[in-house]
Amino acid sequence: MPTHPTTANNSAGARPSSAGARPSSARARPISTSPRLTDSQIATEAETRLSWDAAIPKNTIKVKVSHGRIKLLGELNHEQQRTAALEDVTRLFGVTAVLDHTTIKPT
């Protein structure tokens, strides 16, 4: 009976190694090794960014964060203020989504 070509020289019955295979101890690792921010840390940073933005009136937007998802609540005067707020919080580290629940005051 012919032997299988990959096991012909393997008398111990161990699995043969192939040239391009990763060692069995190698595992996929997450891209980022830094710890994840908590929701309260994300909320604090979002509120800070919004307070620094001169385009957004103070205390007009409330921020809620759950599982990295930011929810913006409030009433703004212009669409440009909404755009500025979304740009401020979208790029924060740890943010997985932004939900815009702001409204624009009728003129």
XYZ file of C-alpha atoms in Angstrom:
107
model
C 0.000 0.000 0.000
C 1.493 3.381 -0.996
C 2.101 5.942 1.695
C 0.793 9.465 1.560
C 3.528 11.807 0.249
C 3.329 14.168 3.239
C 3.697 11.409 5.813
C 6.206 9.155 4.028
C 9.207 10.506 5.939
C 7.352 11.157 9.161
C 7.764 8.023 11.240
C 6.447 9.574 14.477
C 3.089 10.384 12.891
C 3.436 14.074 13.704
C 2.000 16.622 11.372
C 4.514 17.692 8.725
C 5.470 21.341 8.618
C 4.884 23.323 5.490
C 7.147 26.137 4.387
C 4.609 28.996 4.540
C 2.547 27.942 7.542
C 2.495 29.878 10.796
C 3.551 28.011 13.911
C 0.584 26.677 15.864
C 1.391 29.035 18.744
C 0.868 32.108 16.524
C -2.549 33.706 17.024
C -4.195 36.709 15.453
C -3.905 39.717 17.741
C -5.961 42.886 17.897
C -4.514 45.805 15.965
C -4.499 48.147 18.942
C -2.760 47.123 22.146
C -3.854 50.215 24.077
C -6.723 49.811 26.545
C -10.206 50.732 25.419
C -11.639 53.981 26.763
C -14.642 53.790 29.039
C -17.927 55.385 28.023
C -17.468 58.109 30.636
C -13.997 58.921 29.293
C -15.383 59.164 25.755
C -18.250 61.381 26.979
C -15.857 63.690 28.825
C -13.637 64.044 25.762
C -16.645 64.666 23.492
C -17.998 67.367 25.827
C -14.559 68.980 25.957
C -14.262 69.032 22.173
C -17.731 70.519 21.787
C -17.006 73.213 24.378
C -13.823 74.228 22.517
C -15.623 74.623 19.194
C -16.514 78.292 18.689
C -19.170 77.346 16.114
C -21.275 75.561 18.724
C -23.070 77.629 21.406
C -22.226 76.545 24.959
C -24.518 74.042 26.684
C -26.677 73.374 23.616
C -25.681 69.734 23.055
C -25.911 66.912 25.563
C -23.714 63.853 25.080
C -24.626 60.283 26.028
C -22.329 57.315 25.389
C -23.128 53.619 25.485
C -20.692 50.908 24.303
C -18.634 53.507 22.419
C -21.678 54.905 20.589
C -22.157 58.644 21.064
C -25.657 60.115 21.030
C -25.919 63.889 20.535
C -29.071 65.589 21.836
C -30.018 69.244 21.662
C -31.338 72.130 19.636
C -29.070 74.135 17.379
C -29.515 77.340 15.373
C -27.878 76.319 12.073
C -27.028 73.212 10.077
C -23.345 74.283 10.182
C -23.390 73.834 13.968
C -24.667 70.270 13.559
C -21.944 69.535 11.013
C -19.275 70.975 13.312
C -20.514 68.902 16.266
C -20.504 65.694 14.237
C -16.986 66.394 12.982
C -15.798 67.109 16.531
C -16.922 63.786 18.000
C -16.711 61.367 15.068
C -12.931 61.072 15.133
C -12.528 60.538 18.871
C -10.596 57.447 19.917
C -12.895 54.635 21.017
C -16.006 55.906 19.222
C -17.792 53.165 17.293
C -20.787 55.203 16.065
C -22.398 58.633 16.342
C -26.157 59.041 16.581
C -27.364 62.537 15.754
C -30.545 63.437 17.623
C -30.045 67.194 17.378
C -32.662 69.460 15.840
C -32.391 72.808 14.094
C -34.565 75.651 15.431
C -37.010 76.903 12.838
C -36.284 80.425 11.621
